CSV table of C-alpha atoms in Angstrom, one decimal:
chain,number,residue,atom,x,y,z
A,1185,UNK,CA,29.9,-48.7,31.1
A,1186,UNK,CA,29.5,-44.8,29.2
A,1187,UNK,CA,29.6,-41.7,31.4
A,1188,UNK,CA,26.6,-40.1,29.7
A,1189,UNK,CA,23.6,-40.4,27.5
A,1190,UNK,CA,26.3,-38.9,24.5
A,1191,UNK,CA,28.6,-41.8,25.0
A,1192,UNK,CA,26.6,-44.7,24.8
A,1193,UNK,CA,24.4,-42.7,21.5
A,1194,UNK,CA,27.9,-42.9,19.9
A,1195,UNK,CA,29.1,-46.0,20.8
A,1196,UNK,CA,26.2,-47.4,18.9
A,1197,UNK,CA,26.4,-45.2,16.3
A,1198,UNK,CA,30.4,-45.9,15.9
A,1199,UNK,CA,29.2,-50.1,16.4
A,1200,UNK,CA,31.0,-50.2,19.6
A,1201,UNK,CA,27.8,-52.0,21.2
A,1202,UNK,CA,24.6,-54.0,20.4
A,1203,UNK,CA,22.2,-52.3,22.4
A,1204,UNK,CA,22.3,-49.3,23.9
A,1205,UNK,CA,19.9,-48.6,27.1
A,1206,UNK,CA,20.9,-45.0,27.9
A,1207,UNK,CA,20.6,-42.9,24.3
A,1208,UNK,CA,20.2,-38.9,23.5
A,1209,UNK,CA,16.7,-39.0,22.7
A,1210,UNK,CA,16.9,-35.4,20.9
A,1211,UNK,CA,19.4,-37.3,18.6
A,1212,UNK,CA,17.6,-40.2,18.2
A,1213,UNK,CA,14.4,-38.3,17.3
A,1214,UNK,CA,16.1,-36.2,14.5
A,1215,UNK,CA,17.6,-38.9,13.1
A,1216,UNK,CA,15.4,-40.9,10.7
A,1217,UNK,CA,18.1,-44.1,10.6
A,1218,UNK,CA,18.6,-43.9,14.1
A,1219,UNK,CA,14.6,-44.3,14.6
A,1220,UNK,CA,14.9,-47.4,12.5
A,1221,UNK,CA,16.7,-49.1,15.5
A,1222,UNK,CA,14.5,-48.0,17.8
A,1223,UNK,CA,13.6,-51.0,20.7
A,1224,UNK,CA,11.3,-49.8,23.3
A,1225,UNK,CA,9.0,-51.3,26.5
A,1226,UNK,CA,5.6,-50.3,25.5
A,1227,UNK,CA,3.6,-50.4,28.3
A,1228,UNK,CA,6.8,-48.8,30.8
A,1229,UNK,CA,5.2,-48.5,33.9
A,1230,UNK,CA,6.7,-45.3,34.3
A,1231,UNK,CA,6.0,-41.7,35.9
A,1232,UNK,CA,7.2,-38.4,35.9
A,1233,UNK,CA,5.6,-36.3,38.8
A,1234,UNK,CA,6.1,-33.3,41.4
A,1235,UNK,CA,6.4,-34.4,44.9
A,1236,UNK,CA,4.4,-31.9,47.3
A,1237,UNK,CA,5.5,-31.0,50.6
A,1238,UNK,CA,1.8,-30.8,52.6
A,1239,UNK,CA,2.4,-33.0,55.4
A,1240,UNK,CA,2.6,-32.4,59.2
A,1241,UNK,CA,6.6,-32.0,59.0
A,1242,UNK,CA,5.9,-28.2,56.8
A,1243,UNK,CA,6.0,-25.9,59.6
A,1244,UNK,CA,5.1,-23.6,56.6
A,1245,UNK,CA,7.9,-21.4,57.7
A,1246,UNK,CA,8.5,-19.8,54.2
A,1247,UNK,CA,5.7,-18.7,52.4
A,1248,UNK,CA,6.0,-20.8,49.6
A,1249,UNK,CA,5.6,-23.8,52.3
A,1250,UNK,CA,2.2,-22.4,54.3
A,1251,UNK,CA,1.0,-21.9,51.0
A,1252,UNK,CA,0.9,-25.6,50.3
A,1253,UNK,CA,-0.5,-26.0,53.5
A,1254,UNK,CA,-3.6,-24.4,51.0
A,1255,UNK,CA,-5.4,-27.9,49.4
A,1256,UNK,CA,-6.9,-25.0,46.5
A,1257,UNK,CA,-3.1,-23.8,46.4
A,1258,UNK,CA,-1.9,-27.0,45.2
A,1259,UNK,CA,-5.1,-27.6,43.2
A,1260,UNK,CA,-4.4,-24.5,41.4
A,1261,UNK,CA,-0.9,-25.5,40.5
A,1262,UNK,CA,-2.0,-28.8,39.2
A,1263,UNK,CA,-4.4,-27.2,36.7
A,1264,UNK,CA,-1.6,-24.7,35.5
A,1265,UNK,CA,1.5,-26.6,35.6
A,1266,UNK,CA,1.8,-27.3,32.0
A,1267,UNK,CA,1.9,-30.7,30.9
A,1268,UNK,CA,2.3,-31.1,27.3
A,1269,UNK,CA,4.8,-27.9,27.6
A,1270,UNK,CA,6.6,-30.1,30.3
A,1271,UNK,CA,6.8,-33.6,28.7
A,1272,UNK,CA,7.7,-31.6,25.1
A,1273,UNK,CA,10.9,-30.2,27.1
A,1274,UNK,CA,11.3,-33.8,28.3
A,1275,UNK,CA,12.6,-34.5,24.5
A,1276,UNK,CA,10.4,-37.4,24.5
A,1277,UNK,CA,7.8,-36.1,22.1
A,1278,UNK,CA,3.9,-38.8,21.6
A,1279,UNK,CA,5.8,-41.7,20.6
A,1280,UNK,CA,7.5,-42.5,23.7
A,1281,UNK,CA,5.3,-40.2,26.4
A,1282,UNK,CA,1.5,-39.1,27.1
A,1283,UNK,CA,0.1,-36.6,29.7
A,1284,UNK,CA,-0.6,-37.7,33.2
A,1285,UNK,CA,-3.7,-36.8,34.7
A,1286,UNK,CA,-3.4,-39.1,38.0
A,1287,UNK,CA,-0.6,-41.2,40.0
A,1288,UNK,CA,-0.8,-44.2,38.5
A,1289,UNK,CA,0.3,-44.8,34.5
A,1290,UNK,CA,-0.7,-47.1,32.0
A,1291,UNK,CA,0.0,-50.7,32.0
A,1292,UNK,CA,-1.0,-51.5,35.5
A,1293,UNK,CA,-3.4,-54.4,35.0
A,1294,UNK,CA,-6.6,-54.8,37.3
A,1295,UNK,CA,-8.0,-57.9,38.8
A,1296,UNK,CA,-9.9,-58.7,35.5
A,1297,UNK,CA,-7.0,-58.0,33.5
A,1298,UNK,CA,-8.0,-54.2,32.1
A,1299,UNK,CA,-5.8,-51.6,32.4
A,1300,UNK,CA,-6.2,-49.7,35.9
A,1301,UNK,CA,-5.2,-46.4,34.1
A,1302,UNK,CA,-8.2,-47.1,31.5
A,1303,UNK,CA,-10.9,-47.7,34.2
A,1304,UNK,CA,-9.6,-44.9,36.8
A,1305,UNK,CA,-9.8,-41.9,33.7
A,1306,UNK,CA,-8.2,-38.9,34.5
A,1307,UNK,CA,-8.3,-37.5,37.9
A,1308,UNK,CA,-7.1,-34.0,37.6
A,1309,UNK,CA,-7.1,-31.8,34.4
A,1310,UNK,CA,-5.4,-29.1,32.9
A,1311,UNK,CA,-7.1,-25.2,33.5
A,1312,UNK,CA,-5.4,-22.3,33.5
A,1313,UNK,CA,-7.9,-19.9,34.2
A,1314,UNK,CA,-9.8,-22.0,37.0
A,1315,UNK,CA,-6.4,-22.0,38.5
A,1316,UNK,CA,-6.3,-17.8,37.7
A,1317,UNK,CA,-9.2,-17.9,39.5
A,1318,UNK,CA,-8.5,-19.4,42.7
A,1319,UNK,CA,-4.8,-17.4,43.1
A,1320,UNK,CA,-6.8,-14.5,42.8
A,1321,UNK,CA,-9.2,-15.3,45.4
A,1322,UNK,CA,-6.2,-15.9,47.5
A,1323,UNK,CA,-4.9,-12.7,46.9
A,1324,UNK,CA,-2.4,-13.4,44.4
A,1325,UNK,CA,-1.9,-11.4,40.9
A,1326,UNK,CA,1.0,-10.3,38.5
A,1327,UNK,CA,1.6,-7.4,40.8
A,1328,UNK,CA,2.0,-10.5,44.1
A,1329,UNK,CA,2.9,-13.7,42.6
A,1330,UNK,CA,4.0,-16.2,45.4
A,1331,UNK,CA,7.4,-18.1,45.2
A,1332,UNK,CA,7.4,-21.4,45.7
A,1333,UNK,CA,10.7,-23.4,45.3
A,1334,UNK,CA,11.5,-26.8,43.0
A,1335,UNK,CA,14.1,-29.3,43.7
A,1336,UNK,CA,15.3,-31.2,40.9
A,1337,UNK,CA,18.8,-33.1,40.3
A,1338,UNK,CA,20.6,-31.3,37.8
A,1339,UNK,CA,20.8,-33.0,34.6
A,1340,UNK,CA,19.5,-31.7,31.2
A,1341,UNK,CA,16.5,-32.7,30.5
A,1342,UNK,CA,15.1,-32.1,33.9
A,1343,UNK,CA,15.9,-28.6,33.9
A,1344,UNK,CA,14.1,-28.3,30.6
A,1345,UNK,CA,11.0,-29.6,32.3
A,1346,UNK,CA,11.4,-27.1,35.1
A,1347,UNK,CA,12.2,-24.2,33.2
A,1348,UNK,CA,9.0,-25.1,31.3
A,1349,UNK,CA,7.0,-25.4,34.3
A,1350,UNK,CA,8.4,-22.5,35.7
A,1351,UNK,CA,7.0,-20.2,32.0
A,1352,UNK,CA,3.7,-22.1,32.7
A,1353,UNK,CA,3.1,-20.9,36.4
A,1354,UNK,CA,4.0,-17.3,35.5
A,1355,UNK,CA,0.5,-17.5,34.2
A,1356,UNK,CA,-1.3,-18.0,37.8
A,1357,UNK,CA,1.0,-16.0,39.7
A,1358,UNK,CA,3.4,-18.5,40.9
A,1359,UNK,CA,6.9,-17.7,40.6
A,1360,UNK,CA,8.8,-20.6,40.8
A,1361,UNK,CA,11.9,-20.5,41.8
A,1362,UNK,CA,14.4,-23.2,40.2
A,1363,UNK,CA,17.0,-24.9,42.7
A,1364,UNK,CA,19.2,-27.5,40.7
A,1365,UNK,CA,21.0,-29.8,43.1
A,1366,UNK,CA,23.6,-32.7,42.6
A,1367,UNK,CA,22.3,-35.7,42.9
A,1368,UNK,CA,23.1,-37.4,46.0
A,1369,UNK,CA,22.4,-34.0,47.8
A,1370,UNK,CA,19.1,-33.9,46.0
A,1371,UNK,CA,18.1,-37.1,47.3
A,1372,UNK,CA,19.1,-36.7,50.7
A,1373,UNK,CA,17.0,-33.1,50.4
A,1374,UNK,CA,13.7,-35.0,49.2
A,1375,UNK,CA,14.2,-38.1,51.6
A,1376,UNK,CA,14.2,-36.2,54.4
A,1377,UNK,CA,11.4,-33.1,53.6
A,1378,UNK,CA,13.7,-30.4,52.9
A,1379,UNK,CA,11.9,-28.8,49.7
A,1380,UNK,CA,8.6,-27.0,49.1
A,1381,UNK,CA,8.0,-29.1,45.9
A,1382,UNK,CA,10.4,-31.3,43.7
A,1383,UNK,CA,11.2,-33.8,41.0
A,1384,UNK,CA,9.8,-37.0,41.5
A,1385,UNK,CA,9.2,-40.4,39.5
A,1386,UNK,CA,9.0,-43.6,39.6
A,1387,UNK,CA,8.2,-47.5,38.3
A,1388,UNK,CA,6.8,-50.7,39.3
A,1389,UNK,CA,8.7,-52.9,42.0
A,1390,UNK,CA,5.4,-55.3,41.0
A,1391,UNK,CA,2.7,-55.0,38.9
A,1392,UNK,CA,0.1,-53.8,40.8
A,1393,UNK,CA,-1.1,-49.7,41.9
A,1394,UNK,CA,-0.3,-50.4,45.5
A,1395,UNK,CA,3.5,-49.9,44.7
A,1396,UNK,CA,2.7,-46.3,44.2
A,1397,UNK,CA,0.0,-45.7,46.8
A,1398,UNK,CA,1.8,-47.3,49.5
A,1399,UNK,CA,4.5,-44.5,48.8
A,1400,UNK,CA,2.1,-41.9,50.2
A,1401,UNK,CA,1.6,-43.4,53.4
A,1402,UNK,CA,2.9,-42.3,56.6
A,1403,UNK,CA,6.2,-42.9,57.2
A,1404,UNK,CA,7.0,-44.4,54.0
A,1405,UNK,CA,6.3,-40.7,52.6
A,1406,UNK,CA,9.6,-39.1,51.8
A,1407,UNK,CA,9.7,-36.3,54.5
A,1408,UNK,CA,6.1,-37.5,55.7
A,1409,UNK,CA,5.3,-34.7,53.5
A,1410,UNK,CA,1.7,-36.3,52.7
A,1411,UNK,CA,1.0,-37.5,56.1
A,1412,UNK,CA,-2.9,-38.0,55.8
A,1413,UNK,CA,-4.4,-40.1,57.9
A,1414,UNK,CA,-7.7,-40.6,55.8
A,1415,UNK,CA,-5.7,-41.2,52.8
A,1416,UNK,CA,-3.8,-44.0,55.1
A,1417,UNK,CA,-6.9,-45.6,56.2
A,1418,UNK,CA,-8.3,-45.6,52.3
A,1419,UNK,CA,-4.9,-47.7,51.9
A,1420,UNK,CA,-5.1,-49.7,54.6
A,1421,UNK,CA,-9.0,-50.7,54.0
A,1422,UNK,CA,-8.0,-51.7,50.2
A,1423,UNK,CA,-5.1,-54.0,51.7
A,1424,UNK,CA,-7.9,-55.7,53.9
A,1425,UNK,CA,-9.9,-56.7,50.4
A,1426,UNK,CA,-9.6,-58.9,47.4
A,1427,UNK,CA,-10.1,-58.9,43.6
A,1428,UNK,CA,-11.8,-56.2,42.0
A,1429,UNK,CA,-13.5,-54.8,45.0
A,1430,UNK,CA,-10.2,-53.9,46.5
A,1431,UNK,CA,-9.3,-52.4,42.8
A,1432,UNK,CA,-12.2,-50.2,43.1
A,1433,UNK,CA,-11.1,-49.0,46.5
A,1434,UNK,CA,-7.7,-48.2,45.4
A,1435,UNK,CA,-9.4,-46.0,42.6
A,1436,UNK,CA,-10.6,-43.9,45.1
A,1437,UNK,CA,-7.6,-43.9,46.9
A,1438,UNK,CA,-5.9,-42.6,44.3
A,1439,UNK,CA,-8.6,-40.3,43.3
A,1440,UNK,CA,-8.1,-38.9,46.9
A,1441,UNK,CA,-4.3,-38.0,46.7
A,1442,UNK,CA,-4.3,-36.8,43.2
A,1443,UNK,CA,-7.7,-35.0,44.1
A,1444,UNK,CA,-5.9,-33.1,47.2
A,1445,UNK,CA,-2.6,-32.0,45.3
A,1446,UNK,CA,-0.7,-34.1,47.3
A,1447,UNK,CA,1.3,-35.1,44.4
A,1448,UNK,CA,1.3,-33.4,40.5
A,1449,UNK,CA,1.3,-35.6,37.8
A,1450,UNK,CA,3.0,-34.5,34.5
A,1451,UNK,CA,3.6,-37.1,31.9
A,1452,UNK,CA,3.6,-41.7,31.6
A,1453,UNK,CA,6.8,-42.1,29.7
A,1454,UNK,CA,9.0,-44.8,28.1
A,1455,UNK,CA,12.4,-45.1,27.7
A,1456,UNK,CA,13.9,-45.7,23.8
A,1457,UNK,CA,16.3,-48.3,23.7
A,1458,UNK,CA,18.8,-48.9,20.2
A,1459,UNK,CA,19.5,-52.4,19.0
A,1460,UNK,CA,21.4,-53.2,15.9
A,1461,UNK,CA,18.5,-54.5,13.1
A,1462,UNK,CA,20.0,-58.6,13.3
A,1463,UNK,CA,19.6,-58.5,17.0
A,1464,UNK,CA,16.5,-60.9,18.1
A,1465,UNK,CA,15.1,-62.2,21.2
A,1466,UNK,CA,15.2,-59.8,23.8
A,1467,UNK,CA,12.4,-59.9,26.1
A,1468,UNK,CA,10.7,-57.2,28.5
A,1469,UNK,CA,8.5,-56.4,31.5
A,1470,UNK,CA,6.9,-53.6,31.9
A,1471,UNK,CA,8.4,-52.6,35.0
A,1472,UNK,CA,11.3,-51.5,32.7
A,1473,UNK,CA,13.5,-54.9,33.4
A,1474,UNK,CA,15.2,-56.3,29.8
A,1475,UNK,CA,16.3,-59.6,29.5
A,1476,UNK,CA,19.1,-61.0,27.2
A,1477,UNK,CA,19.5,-64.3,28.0
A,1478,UNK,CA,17.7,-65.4,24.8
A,1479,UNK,CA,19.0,-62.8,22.5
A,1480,UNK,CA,20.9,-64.1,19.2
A,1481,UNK,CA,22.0,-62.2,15.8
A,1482,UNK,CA,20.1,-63.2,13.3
């Protein structure tokens, strides 16, 4: 067991351990013999998003939370948030991330076996000045920029991200205002609705795109911050179907939440893994599970 990311990059470098699951991936990117030992899940059902707070629960009490009330207000900040900048600070660079343009990542298979990320396209896209466009028509310029808070826990790498979406929104007049929290607090914070927007991702319990959509839905929502009943009943009339039909209608469900800013997708990452060259046999899921039961040294 290592403490950090540091530890365990170390204790792989020193020979201390086989395989190392938890590795600095600045350090792993500038160093060319590291890379050689690179193991990594390729698809890794994985997301990195921005968790809205729209739902019935925002009494929009601050400004920053009747703002989000706004569907073109959170359509705006979509458009301007600054992916690439974003998944760049991540440290994970194109080898082991790509730019999210919906909920749902890559390596979700549909009922005839395609990918569900392929089919679906991208939802939302990147736009600066569309998103200029519509803070100005809502009254909003360099001289009036609204505030609008973002929870994240505080580790490293996701304060880089928000302190790059933070340089991006200056651009449409959205101060946003960065509020690092430990981790259990965090948590507890984003469980229960207490944020205006905040860190969010997630992977694959099972392979299918439910596992994320059902997140959205009533009171599974964290905070009910999405809390839309037609949204609900897209869900529910997909779980009534079968095969590709009911594919299809989760597409559009999706389409719908990603569509009404009611959560931000940034980046579809995966996680490098080290492993000493003579190790053999390990096997993967792309939910992110690894399993050693078969590993040998060669």
């Amino acid at each position: 067991v290592m403490s950090d990311l540091d530890s365990q990059t170390q204790a792989f470098i020193s020979g201390e351990v086989d395989f190392a699951t938890a590795v600095n991936v600045t350090q792993v990117n500038g160093d060319e013999q590291l890379q050689n030992h690179v193991y990594k899940i390729d698809p890794f059902v994985c997301n990195y998003y921005v968790l809205v707070n729209a739902g019935e629960e925002n009494d929009g009490s601050t400004d920053g939370l009747a703002a989000l009330k706004d569907p073109e207000i959170r359509q705006a900040i979509s458009m301007g948030i600054g992916r690439t900048e974003a998944r760049n600070a991540y440290g994970y660079g194109d080898d082991f991330s790509y730019n999210l343009y919906a909920m749902i990542p890559r390596g979700i298979p549909d009922a005839e076996g395609n990918d569900f990320r392929d089919e679906g396209g991208d939802i939302v896209s990147d736009n600066v000045e569309e998103a200029k466009k519509i803070m100005e028509s809502k009254g909003y310029n360099a001289d009036n920029m609204l505030t609008i808070e973002y929870k994240y826990n505080n580790l490293a790498t996701h304060k880089a991200v928000a302190e790059s979406m933070q340089n991006s929104l200056k651009q449409i007049y959205v101060n946003l205002e960065l509020v690092p929290e430990e981790k259990e607090a965090f948590f507890n914070d984003r469980d229960t609705g207490n944020f205006e927007l905040a860190r969010h991702a997630m992977t694959a319990d099972y392979l299918d795109p439910m596992c994320y959509l059902s997140m959205n839905v009533g009171s599974t929502t964290l905070g009910n911050t999405t809390d839309d009943g037609d949204f609900e009943k897209m869900v529910n009339d997909a779980n009534l179907l079968d095969g590709q039909e009911r594919m299809d209608a989760m597409h559009e469900a999706e389409k719908y939440l990603v569509e009404q800013g009611y959560i931000i997708p940034l980046f579809g990452y995966t996680e490098p893994y080290l492993k000493v060259m003579n190790l053999t046999g390990i096997t993967s899921s792309p939910e992110g599970h690894y399993d050693l039961t078969h590993a040998y040294f060669e």
